[in-house]
JSON list of C-alpha atoms and ligand atoms in Angstrom, two decimals:
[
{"chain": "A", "resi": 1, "resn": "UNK", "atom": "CA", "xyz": [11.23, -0.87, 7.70]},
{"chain": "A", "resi": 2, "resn": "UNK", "atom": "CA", "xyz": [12.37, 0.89, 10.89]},
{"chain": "A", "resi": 3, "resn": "UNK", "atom": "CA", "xyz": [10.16, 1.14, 13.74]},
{"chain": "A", "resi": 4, "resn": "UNK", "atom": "CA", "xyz": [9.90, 5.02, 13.29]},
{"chain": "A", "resi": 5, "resn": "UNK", "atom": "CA", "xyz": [9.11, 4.73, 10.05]},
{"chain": "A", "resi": 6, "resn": "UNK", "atom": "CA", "xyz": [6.57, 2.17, 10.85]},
{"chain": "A", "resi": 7, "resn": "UNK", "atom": "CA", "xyz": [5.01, 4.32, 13.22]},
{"chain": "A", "resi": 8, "resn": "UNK", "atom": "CA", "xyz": [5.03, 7.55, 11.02]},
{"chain": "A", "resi": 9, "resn": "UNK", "atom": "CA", "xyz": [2.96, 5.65, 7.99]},
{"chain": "A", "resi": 10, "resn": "UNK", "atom": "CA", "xyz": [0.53, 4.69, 10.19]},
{"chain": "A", "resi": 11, "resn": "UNK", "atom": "CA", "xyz": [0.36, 7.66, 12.04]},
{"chain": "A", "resi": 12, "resn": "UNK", "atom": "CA", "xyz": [-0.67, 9.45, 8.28]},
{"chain": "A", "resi": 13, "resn": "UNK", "atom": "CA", "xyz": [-3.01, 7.02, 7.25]},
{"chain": "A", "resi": 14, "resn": "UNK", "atom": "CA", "xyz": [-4.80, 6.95, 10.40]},
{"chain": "A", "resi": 15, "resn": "UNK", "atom": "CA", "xyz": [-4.63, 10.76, 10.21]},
{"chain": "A", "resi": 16, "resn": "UNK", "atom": "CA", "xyz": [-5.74, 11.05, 6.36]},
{"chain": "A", "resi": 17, "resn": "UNK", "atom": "CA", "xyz": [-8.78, 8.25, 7.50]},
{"chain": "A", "resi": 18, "resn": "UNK", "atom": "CA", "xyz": [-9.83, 10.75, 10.14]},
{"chain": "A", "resi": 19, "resn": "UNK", "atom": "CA", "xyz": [-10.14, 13.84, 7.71]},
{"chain": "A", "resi": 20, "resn": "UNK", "atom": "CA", "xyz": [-11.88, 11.98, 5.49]},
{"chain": "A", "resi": 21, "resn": "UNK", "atom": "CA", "xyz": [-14.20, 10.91, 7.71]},
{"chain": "A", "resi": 22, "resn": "UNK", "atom": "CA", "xyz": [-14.70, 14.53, 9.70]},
{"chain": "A", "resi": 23, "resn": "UNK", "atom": "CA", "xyz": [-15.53, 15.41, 5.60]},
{"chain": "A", "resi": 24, "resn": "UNK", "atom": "CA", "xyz": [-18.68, 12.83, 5.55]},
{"chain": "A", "resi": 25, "resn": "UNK", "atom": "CA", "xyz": [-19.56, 14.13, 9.14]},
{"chain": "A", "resi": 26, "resn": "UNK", "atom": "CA", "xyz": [-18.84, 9.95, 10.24]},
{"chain": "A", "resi": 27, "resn": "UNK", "atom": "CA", "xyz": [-16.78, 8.80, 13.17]},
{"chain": "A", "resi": 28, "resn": "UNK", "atom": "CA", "xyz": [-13.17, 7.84, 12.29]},
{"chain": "A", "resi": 29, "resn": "UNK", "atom": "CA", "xyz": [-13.82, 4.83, 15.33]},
{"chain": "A", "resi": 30, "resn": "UNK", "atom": "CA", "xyz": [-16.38, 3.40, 12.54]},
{"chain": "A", "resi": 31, "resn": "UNK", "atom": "CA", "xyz": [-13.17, 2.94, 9.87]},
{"chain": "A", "resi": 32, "resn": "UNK", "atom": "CA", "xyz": [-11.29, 0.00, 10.48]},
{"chain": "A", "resi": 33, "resn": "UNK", "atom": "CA", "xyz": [-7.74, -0.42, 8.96]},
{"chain": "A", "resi": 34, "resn": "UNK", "atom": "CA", "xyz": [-6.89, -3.69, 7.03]},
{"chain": "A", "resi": 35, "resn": "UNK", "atom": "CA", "xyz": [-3.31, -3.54, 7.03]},
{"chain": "A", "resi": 36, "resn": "UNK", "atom": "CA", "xyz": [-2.08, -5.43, 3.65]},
{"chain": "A", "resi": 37, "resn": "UNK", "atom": "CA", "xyz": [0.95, -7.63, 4.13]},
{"chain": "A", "resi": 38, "resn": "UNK", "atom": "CA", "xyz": [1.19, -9.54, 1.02]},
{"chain": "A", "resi": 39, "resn": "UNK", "atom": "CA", "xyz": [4.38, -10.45, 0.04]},
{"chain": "A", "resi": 40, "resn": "UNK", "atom": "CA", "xyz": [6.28, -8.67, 3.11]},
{"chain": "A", "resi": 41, "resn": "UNK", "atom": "CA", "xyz": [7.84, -10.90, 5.61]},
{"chain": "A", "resi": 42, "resn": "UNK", "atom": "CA", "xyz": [7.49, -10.81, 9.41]},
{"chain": "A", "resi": 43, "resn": "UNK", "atom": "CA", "xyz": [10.46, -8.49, 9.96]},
{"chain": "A", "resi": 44, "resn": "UNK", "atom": "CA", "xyz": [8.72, -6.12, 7.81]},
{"chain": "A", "resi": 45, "resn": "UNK", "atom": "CA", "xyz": [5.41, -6.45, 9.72]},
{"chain": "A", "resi": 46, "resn": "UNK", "atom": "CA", "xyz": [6.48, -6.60, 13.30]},
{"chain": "A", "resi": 47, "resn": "UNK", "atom": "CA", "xyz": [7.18, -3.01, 13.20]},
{"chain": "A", "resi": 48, "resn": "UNK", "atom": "CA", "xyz": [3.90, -2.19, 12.49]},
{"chain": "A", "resi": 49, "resn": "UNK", "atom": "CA", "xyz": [2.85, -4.49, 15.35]},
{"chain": "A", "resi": 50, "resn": "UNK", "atom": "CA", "xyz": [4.73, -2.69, 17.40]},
{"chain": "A", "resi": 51, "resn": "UNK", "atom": "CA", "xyz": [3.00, 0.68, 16.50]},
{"chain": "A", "resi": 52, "resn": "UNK", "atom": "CA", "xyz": [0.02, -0.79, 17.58]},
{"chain": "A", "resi": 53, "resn": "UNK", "atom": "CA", "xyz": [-1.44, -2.02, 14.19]},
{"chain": "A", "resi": 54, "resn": "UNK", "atom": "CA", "xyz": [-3.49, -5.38, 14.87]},
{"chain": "A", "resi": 55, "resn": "UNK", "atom": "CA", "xyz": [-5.80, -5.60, 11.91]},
{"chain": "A", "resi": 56, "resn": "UNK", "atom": "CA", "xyz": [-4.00, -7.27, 9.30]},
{"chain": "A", "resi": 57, "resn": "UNK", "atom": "CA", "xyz": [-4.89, -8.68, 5.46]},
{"chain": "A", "resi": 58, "resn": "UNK", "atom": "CA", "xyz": [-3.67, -11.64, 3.16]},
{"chain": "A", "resi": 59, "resn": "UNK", "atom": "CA", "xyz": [-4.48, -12.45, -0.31]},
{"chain": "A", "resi": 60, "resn": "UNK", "atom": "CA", "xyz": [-3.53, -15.91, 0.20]},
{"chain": "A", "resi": 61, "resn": "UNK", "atom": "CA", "xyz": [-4.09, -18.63, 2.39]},
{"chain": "A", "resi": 62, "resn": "UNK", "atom": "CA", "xyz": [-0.73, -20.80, 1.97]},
{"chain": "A", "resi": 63, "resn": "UNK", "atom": "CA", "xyz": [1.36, -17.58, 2.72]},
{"chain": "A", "resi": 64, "resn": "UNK", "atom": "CA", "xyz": [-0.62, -16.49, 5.21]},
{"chain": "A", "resi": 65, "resn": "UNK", "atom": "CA", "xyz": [-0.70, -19.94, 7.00]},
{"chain": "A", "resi": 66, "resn": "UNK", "atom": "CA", "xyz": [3.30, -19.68, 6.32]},
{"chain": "A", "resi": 67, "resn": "UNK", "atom": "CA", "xyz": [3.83, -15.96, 8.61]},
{"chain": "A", "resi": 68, "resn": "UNK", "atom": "CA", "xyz": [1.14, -15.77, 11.00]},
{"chain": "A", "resi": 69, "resn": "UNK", "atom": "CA", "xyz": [0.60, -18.29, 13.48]},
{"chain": "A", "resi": 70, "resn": "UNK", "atom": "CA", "xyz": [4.54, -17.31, 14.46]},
{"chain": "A", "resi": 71, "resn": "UNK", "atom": "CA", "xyz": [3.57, -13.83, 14.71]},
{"chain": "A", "resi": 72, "resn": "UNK", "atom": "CA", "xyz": [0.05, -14.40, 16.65]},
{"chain": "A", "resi": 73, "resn": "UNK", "atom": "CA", "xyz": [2.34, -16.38, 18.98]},
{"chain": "A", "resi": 74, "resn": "UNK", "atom": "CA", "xyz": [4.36, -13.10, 19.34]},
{"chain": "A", "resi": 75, "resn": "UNK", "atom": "CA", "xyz": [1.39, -10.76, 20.14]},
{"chain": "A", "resi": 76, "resn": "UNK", "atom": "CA", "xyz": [-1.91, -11.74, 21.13]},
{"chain": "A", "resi": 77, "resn": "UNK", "atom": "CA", "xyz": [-4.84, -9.77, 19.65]},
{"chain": "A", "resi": 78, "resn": "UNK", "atom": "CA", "xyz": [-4.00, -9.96, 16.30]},
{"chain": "A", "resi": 79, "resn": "UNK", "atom": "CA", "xyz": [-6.89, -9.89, 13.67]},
{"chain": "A", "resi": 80, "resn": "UNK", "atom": "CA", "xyz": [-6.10, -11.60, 10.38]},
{"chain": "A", "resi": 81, "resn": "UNK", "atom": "CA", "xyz": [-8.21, -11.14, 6.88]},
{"chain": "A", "resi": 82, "resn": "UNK", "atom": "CA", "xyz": [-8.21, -12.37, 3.69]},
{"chain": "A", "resi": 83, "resn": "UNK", "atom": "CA", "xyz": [-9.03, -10.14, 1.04]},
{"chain": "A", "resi": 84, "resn": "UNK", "atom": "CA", "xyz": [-7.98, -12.38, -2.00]},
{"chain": "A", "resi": 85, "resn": "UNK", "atom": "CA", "xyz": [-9.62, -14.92, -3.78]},
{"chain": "A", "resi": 86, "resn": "UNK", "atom": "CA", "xyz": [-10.32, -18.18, -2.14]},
{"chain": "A", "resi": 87, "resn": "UNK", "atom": "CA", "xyz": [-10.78, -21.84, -3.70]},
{"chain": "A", "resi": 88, "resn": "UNK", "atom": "CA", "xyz": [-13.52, -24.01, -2.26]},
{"chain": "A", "resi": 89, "resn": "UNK", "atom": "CA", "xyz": [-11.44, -26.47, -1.37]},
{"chain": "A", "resi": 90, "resn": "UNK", "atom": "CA", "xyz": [-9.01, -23.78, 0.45]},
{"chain": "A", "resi": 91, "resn": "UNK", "atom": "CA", "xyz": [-12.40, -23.00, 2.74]},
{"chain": "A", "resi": 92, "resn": "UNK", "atom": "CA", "xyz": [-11.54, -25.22, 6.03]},
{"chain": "A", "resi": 93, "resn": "UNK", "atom": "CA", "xyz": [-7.78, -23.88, 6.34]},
{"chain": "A", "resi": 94, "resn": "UNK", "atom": "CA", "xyz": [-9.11, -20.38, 5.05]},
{"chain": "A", "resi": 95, "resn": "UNK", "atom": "CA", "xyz": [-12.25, -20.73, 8.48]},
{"chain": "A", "resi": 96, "resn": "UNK", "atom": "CA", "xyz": [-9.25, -21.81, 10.96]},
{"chain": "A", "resi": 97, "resn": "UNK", "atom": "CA", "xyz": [-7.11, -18.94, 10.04]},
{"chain": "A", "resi": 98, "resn": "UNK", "atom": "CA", "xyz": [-9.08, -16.32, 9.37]},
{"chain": "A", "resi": 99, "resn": "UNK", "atom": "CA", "xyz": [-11.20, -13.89, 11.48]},
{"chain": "A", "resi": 100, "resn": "UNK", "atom": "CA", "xyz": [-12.97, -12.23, 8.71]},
{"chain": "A", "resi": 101, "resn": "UNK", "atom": "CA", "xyz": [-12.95, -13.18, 4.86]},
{"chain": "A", "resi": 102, "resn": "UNK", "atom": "CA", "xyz": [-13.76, -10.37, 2.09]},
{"chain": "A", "resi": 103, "resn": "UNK", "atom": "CA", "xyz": [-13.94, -12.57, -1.02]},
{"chain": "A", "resi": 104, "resn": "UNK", "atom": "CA", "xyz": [-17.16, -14.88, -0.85]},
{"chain": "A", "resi": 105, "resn": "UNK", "atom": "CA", "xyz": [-17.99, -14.47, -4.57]},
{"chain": "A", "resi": 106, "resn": "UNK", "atom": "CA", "xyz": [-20.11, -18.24, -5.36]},
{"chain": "A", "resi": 107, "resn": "UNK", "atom": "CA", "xyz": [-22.52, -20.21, -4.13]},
{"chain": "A", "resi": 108, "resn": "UNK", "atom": "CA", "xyz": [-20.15, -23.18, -3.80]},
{"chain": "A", "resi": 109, "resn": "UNK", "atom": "CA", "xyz": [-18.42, -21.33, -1.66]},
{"chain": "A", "resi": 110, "resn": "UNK", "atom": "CA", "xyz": [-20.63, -20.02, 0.30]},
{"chain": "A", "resi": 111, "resn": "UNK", "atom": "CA", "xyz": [-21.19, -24.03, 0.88]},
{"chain": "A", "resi": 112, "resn": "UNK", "atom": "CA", "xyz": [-17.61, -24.79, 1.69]},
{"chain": "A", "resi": 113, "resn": "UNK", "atom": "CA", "xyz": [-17.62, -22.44, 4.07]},
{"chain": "A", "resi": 114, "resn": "UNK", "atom": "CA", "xyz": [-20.78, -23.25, 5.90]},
{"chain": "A", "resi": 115, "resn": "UNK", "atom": "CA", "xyz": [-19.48, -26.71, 6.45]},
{"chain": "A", "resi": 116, "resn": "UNK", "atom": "CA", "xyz": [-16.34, -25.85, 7.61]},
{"chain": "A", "resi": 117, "resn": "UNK", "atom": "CA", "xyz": [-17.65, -22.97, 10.19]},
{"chain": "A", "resi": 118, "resn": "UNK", "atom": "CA", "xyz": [-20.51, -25.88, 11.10]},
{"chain": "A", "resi": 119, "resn": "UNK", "atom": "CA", "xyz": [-17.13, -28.30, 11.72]},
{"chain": "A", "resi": 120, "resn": "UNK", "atom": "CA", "xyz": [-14.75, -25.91, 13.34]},
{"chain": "A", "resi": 121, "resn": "UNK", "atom": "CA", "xyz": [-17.34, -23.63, 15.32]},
{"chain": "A", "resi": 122, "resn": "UNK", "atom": "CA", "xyz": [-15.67, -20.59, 14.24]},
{"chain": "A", "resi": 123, "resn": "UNK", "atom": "CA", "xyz": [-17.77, -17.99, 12.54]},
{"chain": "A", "resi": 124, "resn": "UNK", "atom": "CA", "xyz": [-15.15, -15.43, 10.18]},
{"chain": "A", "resi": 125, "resn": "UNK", "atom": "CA", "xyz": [-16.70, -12.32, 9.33]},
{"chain": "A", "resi": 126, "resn": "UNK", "atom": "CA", "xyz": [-18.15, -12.51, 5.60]},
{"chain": "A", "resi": 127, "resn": "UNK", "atom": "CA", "xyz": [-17.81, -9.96, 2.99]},
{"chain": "A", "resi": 128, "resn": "UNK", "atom": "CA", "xyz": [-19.65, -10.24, -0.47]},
{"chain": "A", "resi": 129, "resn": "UNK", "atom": "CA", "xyz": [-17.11, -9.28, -2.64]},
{"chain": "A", "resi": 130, "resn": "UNK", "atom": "CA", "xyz": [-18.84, -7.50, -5.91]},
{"chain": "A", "resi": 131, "resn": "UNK", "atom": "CA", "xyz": [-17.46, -7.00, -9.49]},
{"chain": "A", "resi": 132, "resn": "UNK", "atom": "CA", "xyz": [-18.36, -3.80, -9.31]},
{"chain": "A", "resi": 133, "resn": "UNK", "atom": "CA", "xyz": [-16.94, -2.47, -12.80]},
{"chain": "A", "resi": 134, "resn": "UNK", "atom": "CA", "xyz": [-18.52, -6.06, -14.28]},
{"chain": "A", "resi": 135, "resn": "UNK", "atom": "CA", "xyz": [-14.99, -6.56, -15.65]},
{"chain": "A", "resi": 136, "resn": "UNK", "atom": "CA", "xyz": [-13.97, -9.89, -16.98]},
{"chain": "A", "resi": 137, "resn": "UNK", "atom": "CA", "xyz": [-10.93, -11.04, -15.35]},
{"chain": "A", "resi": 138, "resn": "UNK", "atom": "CA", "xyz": [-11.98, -9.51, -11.89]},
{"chain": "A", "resi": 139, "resn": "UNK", "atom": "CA", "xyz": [-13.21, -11.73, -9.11]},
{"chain": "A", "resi": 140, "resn": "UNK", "atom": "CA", "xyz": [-16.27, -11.35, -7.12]},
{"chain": "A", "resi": 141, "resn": "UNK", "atom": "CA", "xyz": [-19.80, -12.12, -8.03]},
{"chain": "A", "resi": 142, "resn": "UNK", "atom": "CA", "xyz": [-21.69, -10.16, -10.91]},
{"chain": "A", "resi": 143, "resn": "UNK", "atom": "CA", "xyz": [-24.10, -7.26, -9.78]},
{"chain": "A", "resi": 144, "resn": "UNK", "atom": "CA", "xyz": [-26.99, -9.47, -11.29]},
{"chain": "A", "resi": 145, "resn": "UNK", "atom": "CA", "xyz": [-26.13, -11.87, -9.02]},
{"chain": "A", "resi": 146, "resn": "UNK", "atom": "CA", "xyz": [-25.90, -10.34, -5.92]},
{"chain": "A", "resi": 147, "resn": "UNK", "atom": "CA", "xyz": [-29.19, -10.98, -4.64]},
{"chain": "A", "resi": 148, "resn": "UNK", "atom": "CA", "xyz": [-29.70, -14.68, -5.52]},
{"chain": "A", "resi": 149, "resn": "UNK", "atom": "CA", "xyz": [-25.83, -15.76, -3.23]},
{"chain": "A", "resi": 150, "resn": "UNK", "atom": "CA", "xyz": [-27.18, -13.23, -0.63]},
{"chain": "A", "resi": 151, "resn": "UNK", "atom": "CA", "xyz": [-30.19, -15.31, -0.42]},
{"chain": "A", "resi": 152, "resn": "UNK", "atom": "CA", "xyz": [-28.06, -18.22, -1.01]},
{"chain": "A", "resi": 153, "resn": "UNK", "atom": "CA", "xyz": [-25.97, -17.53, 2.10]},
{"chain": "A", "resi": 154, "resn": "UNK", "atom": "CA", "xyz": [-28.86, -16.49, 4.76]},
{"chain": "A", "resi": 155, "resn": "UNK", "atom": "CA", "xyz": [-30.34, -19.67, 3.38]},
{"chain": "A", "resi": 156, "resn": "UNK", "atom": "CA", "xyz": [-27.05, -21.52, 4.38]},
{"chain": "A", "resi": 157, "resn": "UNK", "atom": "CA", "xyz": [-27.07, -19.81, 7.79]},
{"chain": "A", "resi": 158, "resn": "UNK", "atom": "CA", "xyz": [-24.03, -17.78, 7.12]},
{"chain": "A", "resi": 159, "resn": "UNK", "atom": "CA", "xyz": [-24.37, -13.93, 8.43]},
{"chain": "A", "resi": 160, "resn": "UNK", "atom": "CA", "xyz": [-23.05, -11.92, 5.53]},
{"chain": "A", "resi": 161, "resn": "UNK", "atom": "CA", "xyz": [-21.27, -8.53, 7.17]},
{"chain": "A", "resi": 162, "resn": "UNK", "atom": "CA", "xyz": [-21.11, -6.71, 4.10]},
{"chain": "A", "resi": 163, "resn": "UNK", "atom": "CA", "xyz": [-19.85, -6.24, 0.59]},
{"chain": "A", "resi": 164, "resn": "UNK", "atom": "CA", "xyz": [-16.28, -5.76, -0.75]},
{"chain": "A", "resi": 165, "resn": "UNK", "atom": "CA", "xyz": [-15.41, -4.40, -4.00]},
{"chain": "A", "resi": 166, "resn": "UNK", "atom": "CA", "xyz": [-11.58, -3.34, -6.44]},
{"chain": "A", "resi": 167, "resn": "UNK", "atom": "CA", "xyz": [-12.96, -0.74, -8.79]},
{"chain": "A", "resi": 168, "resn": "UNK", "atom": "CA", "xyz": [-11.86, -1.10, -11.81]},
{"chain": "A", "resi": 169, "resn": "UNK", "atom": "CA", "xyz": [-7.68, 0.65, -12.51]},
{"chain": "A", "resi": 170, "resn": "UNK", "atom": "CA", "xyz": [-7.46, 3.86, -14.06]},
{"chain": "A", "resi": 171, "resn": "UNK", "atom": "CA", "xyz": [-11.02, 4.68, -13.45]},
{"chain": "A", "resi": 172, "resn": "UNK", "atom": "CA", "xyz": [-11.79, 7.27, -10.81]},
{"chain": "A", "resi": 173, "resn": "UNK", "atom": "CA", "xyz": [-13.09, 5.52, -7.90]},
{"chain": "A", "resi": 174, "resn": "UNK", "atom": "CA", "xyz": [-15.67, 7.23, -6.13]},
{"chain": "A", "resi": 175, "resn": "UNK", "atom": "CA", "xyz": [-18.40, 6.00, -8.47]},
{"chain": "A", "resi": 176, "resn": "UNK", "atom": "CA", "xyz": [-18.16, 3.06, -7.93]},
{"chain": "A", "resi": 177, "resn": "UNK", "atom": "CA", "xyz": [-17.61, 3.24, -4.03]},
{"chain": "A", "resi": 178, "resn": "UNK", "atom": "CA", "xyz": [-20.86, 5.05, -4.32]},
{"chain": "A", "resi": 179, "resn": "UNK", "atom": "CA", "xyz": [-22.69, 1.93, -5.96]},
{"chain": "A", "resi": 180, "resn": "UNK", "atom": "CA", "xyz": [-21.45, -0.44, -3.50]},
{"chain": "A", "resi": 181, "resn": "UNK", "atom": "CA", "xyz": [-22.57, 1.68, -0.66]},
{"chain": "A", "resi": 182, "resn": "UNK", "atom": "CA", "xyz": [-26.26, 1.52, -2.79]},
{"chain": "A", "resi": 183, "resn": "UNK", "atom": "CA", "xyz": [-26.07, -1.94, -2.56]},
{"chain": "A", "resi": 184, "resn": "UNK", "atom": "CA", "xyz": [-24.98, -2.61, 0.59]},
{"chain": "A", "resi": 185, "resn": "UNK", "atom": "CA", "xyz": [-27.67, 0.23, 1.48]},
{"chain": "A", "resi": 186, "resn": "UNK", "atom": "CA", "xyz": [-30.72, -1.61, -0.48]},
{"chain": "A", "resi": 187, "resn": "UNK", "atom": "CA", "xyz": [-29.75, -5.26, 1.11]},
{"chain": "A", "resi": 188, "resn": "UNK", "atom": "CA", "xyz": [-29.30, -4.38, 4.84]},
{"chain": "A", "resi": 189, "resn": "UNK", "atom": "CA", "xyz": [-25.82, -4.23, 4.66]},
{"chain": "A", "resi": 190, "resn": "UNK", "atom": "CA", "xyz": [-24.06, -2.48, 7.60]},
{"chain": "A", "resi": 191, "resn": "UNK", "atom": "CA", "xyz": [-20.10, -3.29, 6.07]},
{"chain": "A", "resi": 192, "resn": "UNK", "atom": "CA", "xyz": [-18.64, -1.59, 3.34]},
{"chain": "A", "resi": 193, "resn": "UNK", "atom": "CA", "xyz": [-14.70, -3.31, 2.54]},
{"chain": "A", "resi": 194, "resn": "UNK", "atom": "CA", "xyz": [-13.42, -0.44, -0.13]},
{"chain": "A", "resi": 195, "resn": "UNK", "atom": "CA", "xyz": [-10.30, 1.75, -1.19]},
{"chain": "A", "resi": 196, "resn": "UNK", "atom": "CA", "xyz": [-6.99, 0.64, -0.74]},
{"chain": "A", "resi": 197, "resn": "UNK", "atom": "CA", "xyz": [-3.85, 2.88, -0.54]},
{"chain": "A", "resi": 198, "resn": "UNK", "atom": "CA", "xyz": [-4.73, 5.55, -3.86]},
{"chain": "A", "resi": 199, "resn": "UNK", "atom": "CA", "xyz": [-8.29, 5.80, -2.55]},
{"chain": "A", "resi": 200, "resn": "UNK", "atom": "CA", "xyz": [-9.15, 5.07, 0.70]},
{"chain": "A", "resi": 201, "resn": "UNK", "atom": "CA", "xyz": [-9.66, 8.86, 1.48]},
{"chain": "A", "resi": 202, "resn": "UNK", "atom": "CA", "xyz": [-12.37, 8.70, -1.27]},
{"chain": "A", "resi": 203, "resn": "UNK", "atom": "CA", "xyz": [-13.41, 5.53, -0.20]},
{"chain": "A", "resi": 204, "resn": "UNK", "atom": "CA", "xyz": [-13.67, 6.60, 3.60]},
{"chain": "A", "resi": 205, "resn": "UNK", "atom": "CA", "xyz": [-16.08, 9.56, 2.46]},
{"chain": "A", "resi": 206, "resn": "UNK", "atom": "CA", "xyz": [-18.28, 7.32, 0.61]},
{"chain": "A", "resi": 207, "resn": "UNK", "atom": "CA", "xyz": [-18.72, 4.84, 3.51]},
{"chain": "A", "resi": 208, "resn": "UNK", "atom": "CA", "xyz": [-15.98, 2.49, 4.16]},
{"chain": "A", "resi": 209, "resn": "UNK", "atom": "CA", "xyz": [-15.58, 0.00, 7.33]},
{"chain": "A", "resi": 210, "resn": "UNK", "atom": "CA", "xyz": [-13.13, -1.19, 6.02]},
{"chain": "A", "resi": 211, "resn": "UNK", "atom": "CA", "xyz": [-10.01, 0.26, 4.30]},
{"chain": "A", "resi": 212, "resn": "UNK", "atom": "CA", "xyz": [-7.59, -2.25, 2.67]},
{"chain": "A", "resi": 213, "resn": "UNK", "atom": "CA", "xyz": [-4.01, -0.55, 3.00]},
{"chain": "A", "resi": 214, "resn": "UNK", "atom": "CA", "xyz": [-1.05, -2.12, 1.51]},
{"chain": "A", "resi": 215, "resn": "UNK", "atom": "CA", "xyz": [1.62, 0.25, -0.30]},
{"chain": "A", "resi": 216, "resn": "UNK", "atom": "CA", "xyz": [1.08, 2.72, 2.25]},
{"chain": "A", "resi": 217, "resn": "UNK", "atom": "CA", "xyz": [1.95, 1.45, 5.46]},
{"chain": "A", "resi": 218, "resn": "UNK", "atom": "CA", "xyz": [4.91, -1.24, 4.36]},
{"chain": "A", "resi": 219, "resn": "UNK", "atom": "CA", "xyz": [6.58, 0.43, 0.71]},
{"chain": "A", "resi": 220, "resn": "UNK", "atom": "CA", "xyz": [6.17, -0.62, -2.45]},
{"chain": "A", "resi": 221, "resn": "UNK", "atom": "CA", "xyz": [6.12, -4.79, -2.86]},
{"chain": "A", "resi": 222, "resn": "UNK", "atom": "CA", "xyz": [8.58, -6.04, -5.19]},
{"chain": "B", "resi": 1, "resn": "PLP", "atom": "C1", "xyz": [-3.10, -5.91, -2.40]},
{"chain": "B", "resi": 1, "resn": "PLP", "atom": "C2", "xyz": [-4.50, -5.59, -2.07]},
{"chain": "B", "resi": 1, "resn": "PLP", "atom": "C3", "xyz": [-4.83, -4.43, -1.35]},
{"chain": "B", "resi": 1, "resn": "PLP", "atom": "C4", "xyz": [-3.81, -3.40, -0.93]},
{"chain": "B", "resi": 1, "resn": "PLP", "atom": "O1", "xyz": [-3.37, -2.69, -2.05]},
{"chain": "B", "resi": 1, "resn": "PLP", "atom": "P1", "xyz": [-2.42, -1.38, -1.93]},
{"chain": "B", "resi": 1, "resn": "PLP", "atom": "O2", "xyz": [-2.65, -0.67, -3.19]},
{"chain": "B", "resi": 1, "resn": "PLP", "atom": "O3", "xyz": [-1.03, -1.89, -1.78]},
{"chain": "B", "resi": 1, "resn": "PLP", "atom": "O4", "xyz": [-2.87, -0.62, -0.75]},
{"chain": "B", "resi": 1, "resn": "PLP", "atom": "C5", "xyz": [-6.16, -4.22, -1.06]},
{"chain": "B", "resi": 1, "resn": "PLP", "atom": "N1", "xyz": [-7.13, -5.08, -1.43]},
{"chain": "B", "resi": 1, "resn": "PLP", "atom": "C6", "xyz": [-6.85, -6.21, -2.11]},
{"chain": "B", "resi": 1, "resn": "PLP", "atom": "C7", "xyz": [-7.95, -7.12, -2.51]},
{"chain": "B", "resi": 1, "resn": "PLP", "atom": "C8", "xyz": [-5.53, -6.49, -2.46]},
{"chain": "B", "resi": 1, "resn": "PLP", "atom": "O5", "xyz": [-5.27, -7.61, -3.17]}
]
């Protein structure tokens, strides 16, 4: 990606988060953007950098252990999260690398990472993440459940931030951004991690943090 074009995508998502949130009468400073690297390399994500982006996400921790200490090394100030599902036994490498993590989901790991914040005296930012269309091969922890690993956490000493959710594909969103506001609403829950790049207009009205944005700011991955 050129630098121009770089600058130009984030320009119009930053842009399209501050109509949405002029809609909901919210400040556009309360939005942050996750900027989804995935799969792109560092020479597609230091022109972002250099457009000023310095929230960045990961789904997982091997490839994000791969790209980012090299890049951090580059530009101080950046702010790396994982939005993807993470194995207990993942938790200690996941605590050193990570400033916030959207995909606590189990007690277990709730556990894993209590230890290894205890260890490392580093505290990540901790997102719930909810399977909010109670679909079967999504991650996150059932609706049911919620409660008992909120409990489960506090109990731990972990500070939960808030609650993440993927609707369900195909569906229209903004139902189900709706119920995960609810819930964050009903359990004291200041953050809201929702919408990604075909709804984080919708998901910006209904709440949102935190947008994750992949396909919008770097292309299509292949
Ligand atoms: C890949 C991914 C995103 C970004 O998706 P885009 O549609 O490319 O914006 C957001 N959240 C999670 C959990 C992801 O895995």
């Amino acid at each position: 990606m050129l630098p121009d074009d770089a600058r130009m995508r984030i320009d119009a998502v930053r842009e399209s988060i501050a109509r949405a949130a002029r809609i909901a009468r919210r400040d556009p400073a309360g939005v942050t953007l996750v900027a989804v690297s995935k799969t792109h390399d560092a020479e597609a994500i230091r022109p972002l950098i250099a457009a000023g982006q310095r929230v960045f996400g990961e789904n997982r921790v091997q490839e994000a252990a791969a790209k980012w200490p090299a890049l951090r090394a580059e530009t101080p100030g950046i702010e790396l999260h994982l939005v993807g599902q993470l194995q207990s036994n993942k938790a200690e490498e996941a605590v050193a690398l990570f400033d916030a993590i959207h995909s606590l989901d189990r007690p277990s790991l709730a556990d894993a990472l209590a230890r290894a914040m205890e260890r490392q005296g580093r505290r990540p930012a901790l997102f719930v993440q909810v399977n909010i269309g109670e679909e079967e091969q999504k991650g996150g922890c059932a609706i049911g459940d919620l409660p008992a690993l909120l409990s489960h956490a506090r109990a731990t000493g972990l500070a939960v931030a808030g609650l993440m959710c993927v609707p369900p594909l195909d569906l229209e969103p903004a139902p189900w951004f709706a119920l995960l506001a609810k819930l964050a609403r009903d359990h004291g829950l200041a953050g809201l991690s929702m919408g990604m790049s075909g709804d984080y207009e919708t998901a910006v009205t209904l709440g949102a943090t935190h947008v994750r944005v992949g396909t919008a700011l770097f292309g299509q991955r292949s």
